[in-house]
mmJSON file of the N, C-alpha and C atoms, coordinates in Angstrom:
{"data_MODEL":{"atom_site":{
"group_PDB":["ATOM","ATOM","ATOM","ATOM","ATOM","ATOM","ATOM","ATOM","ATOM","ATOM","ATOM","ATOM","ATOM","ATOM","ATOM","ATOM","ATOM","ATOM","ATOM","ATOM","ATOM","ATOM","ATOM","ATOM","ATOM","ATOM","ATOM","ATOM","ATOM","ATOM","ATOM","ATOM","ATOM","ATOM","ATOM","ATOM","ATOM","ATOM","ATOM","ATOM","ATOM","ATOM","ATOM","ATOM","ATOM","ATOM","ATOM","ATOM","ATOM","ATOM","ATOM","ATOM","ATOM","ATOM","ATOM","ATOM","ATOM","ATOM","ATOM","ATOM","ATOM","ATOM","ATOM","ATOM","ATOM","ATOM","ATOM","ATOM","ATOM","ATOM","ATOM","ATOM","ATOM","ATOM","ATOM","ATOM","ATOM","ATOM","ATOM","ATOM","ATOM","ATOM","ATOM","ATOM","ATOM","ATOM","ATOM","ATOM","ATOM","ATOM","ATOM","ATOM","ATOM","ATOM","ATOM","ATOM","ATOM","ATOM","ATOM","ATOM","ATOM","ATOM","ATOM","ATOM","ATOM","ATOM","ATOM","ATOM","ATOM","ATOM","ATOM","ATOM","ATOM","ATOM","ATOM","ATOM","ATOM","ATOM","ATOM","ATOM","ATOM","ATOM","ATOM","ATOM","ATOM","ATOM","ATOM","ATOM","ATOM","ATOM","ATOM","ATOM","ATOM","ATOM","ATOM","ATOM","ATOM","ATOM","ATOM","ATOM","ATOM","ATOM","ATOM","ATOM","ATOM","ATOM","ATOM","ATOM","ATOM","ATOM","ATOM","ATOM","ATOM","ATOM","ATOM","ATOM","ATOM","ATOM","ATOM"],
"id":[1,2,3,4,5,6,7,8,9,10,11,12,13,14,15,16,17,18,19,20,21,22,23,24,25,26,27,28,29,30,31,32,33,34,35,36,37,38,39,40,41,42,43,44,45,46,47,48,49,50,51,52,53,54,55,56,57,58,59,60,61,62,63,64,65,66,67,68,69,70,71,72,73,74,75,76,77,78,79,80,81,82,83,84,85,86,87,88,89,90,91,92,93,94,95,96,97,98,99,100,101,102,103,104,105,106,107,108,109,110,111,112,113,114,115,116,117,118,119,120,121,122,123,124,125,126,127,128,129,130,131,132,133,134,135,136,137,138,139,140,141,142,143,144,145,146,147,148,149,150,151,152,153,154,155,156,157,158,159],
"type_symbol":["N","C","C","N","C","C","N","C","C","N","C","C","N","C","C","N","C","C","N","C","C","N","C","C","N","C","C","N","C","C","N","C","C","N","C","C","N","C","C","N","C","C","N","C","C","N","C","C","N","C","C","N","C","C","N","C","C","N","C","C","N","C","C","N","C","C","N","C","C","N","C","C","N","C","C","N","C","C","N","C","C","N","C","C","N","C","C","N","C","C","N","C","C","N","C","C","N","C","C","N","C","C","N","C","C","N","C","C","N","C","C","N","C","C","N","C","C","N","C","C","N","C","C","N","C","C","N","C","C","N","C","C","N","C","C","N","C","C","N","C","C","N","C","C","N","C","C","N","C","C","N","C","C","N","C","C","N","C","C"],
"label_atom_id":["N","CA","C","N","CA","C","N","CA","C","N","CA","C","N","CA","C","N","CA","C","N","CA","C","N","CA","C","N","CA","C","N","CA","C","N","CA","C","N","CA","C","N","CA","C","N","CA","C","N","CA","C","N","CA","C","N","CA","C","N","CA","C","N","CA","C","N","CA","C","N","CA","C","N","CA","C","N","CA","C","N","CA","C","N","CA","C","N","CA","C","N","CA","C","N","CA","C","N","CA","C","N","CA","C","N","CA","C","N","CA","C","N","CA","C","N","CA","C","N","CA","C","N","CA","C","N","CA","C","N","CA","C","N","CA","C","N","CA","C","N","CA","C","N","CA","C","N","CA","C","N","CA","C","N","CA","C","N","CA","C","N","CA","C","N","CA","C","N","CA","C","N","CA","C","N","CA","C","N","CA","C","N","CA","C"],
"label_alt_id":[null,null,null,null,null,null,null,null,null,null,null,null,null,null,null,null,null,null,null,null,null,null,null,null,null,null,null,null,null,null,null,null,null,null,null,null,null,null,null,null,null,null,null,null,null,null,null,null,null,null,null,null,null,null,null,null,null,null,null,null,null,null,null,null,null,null,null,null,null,null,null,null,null,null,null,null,null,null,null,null,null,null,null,null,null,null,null,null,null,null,null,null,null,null,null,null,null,null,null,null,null,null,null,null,null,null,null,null,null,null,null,null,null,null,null,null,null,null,null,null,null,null,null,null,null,null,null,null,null,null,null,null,null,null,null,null,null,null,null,null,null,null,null,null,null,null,null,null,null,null,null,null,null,null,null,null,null,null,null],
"label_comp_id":["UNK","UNK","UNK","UNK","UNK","UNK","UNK","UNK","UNK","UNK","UNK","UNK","UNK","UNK","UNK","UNK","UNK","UNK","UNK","UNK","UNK","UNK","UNK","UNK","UNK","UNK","UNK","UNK","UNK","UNK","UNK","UNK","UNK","UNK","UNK","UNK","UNK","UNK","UNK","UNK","UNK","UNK","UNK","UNK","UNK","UNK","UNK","UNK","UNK","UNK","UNK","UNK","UNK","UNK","UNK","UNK","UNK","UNK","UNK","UNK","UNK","UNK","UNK","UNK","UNK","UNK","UNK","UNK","UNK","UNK","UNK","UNK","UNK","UNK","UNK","UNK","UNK","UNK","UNK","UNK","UNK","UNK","UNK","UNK","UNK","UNK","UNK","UNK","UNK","UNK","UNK","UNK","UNK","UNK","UNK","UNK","UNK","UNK","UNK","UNK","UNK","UNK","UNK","UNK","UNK","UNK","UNK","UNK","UNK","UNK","UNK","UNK","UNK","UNK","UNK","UNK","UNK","UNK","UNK","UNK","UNK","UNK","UNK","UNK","UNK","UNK","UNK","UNK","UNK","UNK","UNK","UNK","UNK","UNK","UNK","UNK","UNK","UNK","UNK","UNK","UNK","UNK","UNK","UNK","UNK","UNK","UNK","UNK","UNK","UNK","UNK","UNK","UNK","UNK","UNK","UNK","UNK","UNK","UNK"],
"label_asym_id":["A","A","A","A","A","A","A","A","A","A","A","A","A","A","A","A","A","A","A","A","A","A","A","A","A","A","A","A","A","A","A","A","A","A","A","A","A","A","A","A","A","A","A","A","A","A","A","A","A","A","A","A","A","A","A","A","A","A","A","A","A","A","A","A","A","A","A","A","A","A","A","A","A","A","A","A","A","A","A","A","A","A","A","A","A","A","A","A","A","A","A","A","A","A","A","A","A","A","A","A","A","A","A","A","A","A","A","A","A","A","A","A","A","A","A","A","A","A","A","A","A","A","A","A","A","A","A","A","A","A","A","A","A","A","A","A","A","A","A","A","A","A","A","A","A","A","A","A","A","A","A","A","A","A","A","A","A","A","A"],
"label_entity_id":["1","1","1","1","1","1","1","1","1","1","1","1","1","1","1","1","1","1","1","1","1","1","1","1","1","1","1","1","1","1","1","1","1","1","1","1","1","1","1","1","1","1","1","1","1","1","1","1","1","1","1","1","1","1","1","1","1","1","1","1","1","1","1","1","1","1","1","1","1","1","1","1","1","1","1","1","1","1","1","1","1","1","1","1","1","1","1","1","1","1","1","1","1","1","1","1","1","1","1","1","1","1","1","1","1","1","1","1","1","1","1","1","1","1","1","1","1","1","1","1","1","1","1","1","1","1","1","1","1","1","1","1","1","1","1","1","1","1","1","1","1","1","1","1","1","1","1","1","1","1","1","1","1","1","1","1","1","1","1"],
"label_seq_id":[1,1,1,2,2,2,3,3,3,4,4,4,5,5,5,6,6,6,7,7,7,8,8,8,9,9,9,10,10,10,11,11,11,12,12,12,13,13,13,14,14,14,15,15,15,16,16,16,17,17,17,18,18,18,19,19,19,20,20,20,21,21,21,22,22,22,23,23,23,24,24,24,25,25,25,26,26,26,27,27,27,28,28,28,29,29,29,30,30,30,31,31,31,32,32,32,33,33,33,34,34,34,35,35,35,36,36,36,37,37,37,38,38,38,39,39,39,40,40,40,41,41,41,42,42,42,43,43,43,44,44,44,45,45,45,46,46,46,47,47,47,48,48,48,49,49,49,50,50,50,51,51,51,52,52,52,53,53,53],
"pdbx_PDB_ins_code":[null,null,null,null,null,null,null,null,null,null,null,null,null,null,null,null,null,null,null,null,null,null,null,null,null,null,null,null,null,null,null,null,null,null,null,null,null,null,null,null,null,null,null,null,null,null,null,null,null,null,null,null,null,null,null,null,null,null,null,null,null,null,null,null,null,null,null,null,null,null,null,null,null,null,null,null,null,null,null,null,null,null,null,null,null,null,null,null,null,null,null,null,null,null,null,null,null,null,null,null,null,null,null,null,null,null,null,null,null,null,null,null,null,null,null,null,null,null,null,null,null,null,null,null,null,null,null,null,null,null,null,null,null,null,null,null,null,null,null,null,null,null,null,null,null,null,null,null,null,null,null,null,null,null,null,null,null,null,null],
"Cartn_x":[94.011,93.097,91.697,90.635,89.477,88.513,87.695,86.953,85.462,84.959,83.889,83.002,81.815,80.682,79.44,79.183,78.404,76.821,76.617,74.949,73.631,74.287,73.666,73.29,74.542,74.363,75.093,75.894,76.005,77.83,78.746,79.763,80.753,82.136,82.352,84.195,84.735,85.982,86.785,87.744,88.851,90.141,90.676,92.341,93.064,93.142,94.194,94.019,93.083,92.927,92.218,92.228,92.187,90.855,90.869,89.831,90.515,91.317,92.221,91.41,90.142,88.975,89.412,89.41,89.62,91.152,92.276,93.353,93.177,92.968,92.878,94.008,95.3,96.252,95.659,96.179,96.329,97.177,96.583,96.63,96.67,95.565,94.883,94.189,93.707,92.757,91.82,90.601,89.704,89.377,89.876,90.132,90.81,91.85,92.816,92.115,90.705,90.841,89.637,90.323,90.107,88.393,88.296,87.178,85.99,86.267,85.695,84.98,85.82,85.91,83.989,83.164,82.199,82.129,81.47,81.522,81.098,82.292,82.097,81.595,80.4,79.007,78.07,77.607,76.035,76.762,77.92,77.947,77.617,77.599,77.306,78.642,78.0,79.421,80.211,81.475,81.805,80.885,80.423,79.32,78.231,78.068,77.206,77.871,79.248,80.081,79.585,79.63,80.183,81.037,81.911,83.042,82.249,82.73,82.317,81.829,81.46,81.489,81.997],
"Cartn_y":[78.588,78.507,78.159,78.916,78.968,77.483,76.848,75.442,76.29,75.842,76.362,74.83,75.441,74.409,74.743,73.135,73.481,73.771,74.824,75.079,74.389,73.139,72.07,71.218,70.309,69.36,69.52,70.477,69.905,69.864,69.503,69.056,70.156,69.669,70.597,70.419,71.395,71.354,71.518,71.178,71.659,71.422,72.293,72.676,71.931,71.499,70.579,69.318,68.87,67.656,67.473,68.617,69.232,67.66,66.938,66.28,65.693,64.596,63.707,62.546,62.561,61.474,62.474,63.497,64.473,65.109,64.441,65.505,66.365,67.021,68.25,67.855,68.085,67.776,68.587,67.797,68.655,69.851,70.948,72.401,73.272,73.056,73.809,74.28,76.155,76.609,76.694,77.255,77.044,78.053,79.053,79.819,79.546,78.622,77.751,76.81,76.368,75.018,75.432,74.784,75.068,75.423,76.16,76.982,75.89,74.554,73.465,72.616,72.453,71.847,71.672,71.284,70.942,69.973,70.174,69.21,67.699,67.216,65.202,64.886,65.49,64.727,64.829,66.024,66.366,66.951,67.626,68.263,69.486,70.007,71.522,72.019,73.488,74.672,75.342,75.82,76.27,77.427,78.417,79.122,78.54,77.533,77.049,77.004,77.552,77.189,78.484,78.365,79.458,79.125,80.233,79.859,79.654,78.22,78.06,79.142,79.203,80.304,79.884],
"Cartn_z":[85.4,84.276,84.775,84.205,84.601,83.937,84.568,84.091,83.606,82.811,81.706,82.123,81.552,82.051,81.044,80.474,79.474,79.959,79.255,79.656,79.251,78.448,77.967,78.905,79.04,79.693,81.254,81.524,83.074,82.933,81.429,81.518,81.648,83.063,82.994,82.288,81.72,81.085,81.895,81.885,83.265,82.355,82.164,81.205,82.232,83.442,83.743,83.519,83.085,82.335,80.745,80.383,78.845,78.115,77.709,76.499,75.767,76.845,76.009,74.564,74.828,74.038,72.856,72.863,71.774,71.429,71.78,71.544,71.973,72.919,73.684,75.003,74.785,75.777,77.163,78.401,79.613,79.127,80.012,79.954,78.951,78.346,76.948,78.004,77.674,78.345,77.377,77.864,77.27,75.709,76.302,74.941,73.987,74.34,73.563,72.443,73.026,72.194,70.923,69.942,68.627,68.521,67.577,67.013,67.283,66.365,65.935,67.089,68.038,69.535,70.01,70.249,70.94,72.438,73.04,74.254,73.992,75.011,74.234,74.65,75.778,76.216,75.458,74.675,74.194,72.628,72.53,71.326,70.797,71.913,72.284,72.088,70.941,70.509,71.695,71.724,72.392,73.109,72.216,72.761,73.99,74.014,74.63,76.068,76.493,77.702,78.596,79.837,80.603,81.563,82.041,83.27,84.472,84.85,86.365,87.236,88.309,89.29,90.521],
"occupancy":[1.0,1.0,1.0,1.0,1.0,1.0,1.0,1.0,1.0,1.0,1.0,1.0,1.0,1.0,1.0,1.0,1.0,1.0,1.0,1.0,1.0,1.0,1.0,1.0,1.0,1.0,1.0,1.0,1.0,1.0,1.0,1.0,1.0,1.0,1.0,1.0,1.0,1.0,1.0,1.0,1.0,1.0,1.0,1.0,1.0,1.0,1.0,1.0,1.0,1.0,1.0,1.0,1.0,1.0,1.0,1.0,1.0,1.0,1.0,1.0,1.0,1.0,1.0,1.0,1.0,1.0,1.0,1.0,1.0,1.0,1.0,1.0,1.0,1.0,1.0,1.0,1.0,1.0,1.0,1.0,1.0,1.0,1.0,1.0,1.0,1.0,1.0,1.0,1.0,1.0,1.0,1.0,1.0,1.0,1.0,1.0,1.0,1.0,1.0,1.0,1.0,1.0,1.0,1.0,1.0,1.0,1.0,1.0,1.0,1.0,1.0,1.0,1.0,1.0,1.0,1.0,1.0,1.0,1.0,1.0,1.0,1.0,1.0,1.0,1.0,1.0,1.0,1.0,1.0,1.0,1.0,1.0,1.0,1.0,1.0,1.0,1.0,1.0,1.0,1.0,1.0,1.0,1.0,1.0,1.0,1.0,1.0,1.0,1.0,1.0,1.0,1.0,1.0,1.0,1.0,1.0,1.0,1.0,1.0],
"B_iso_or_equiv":[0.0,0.0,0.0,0.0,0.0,0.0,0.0,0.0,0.0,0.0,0.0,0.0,0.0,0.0,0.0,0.0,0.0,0.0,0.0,0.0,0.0,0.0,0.0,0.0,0.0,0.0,0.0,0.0,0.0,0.0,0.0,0.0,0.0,0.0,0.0,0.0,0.0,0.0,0.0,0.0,0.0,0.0,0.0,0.0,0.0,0.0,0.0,0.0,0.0,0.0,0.0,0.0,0.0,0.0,0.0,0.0,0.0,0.0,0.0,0.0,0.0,0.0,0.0,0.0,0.0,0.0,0.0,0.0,0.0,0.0,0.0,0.0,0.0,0.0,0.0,0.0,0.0,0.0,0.0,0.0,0.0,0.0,0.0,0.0,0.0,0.0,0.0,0.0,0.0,0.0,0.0,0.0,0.0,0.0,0.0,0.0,0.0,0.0,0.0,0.0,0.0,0.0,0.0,0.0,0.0,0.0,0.0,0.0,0.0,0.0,0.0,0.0,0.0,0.0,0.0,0.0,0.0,0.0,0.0,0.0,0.0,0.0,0.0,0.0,0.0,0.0,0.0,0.0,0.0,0.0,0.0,0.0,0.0,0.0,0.0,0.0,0.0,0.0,0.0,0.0,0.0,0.0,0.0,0.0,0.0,0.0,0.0,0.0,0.0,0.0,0.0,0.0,0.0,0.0,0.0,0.0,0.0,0.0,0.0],
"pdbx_formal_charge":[null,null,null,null,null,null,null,null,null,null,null,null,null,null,null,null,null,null,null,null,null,null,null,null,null,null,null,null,null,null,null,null,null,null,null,null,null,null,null,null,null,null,null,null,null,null,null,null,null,null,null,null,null,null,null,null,null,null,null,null,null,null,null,null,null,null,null,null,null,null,null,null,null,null,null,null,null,null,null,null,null,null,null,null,null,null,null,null,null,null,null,null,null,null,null,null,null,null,null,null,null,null,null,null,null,null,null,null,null,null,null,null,null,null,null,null,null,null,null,null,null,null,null,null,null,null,null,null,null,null,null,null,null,null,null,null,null,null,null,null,null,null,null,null,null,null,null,null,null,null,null,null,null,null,null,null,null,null,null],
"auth_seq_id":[1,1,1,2,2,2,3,3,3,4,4,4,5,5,5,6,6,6,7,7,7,8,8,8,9,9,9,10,10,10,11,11,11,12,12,12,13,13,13,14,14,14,15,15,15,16,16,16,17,17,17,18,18,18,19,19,19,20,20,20,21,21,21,22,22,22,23,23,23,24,24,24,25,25,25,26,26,26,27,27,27,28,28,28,29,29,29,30,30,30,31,31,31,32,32,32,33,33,33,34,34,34,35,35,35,36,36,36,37,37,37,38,38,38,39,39,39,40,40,40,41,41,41,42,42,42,43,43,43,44,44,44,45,45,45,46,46,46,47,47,47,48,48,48,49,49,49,50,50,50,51,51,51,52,52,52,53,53,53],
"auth_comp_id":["UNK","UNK","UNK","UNK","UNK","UNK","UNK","UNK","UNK","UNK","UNK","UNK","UNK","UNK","UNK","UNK","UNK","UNK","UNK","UNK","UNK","UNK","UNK","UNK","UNK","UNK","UNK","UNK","UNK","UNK","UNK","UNK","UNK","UNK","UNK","UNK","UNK","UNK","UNK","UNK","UNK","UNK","UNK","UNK","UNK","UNK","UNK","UNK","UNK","UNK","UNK","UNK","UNK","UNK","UNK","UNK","UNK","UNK","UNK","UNK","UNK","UNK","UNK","UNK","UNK","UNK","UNK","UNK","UNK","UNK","UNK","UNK","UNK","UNK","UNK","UNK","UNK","UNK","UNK","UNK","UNK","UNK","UNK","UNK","UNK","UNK","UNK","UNK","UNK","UNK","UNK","UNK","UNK","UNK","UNK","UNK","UNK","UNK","UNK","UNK","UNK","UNK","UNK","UNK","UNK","UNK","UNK","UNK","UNK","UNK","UNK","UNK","UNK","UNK","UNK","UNK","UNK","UNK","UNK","UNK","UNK","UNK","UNK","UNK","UNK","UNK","UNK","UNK","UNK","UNK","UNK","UNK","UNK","UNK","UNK","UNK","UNK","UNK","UNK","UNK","UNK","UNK","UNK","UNK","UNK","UNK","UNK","UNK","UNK","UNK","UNK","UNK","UNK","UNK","UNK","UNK","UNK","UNK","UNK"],
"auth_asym_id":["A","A","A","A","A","A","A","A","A","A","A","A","A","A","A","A","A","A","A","A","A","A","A","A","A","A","A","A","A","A","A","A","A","A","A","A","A","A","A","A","A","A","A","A","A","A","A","A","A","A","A","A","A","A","A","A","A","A","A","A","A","A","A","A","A","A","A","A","A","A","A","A","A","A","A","A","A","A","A","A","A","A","A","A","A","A","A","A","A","A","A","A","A","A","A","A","A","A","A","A","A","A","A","A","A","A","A","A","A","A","A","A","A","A","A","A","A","A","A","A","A","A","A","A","A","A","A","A","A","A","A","A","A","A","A","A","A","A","A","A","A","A","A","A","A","A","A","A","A","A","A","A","A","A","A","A","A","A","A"],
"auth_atom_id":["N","CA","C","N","CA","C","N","CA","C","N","CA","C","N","CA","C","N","CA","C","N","CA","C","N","CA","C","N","CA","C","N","CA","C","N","CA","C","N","CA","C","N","CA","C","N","CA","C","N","CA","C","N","CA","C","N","CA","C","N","CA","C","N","CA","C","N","CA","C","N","CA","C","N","CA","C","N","CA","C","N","CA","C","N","CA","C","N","CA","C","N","CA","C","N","CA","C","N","CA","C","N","CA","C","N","CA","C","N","CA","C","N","CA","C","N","CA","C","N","CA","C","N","CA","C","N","CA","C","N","CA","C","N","CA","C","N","CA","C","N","CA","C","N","CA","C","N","CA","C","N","CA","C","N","CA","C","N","CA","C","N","CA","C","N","CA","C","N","CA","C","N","CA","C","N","CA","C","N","CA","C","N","CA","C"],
"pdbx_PDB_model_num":[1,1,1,1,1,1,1,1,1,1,1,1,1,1,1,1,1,1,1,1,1,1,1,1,1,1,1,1,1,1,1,1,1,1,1,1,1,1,1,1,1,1,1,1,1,1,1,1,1,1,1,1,1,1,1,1,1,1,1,1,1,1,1,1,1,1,1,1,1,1,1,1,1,1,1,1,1,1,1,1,1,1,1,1,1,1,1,1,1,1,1,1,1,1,1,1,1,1,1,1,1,1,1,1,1,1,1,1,1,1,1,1,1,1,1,1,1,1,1,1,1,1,1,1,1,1,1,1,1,1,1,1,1,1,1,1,1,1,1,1,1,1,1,1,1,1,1,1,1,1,1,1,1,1,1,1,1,1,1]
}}}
């Protein structure tokens, strides 16, 4: 599973340790996680992600 990185702030998601602060269990990928979901640093939409490189 691929780690996404917000273009906001710097934060990056990693599905093997999923966003437990949020109910986001380990190994949710990123496409997985709900519509609603924003990053728990800044609050930036999913849109705001891109996949690592």
């Amino acid at each position: 599973m691929e780690k996404y990185v917000c273009t906001v702030c710097g934060y990056t998601y990693d599905p093997k340790t999923g966003d437990p602060d949020n109910d986001i269990p380990a190994g949710t990928s990123f496409d997985d996680l709900p519509d609603d979901w924003v990053c728990p640093v800044c609050g930036a939409s999913k849109d705001q992600f891109e996949p690592e490189d």
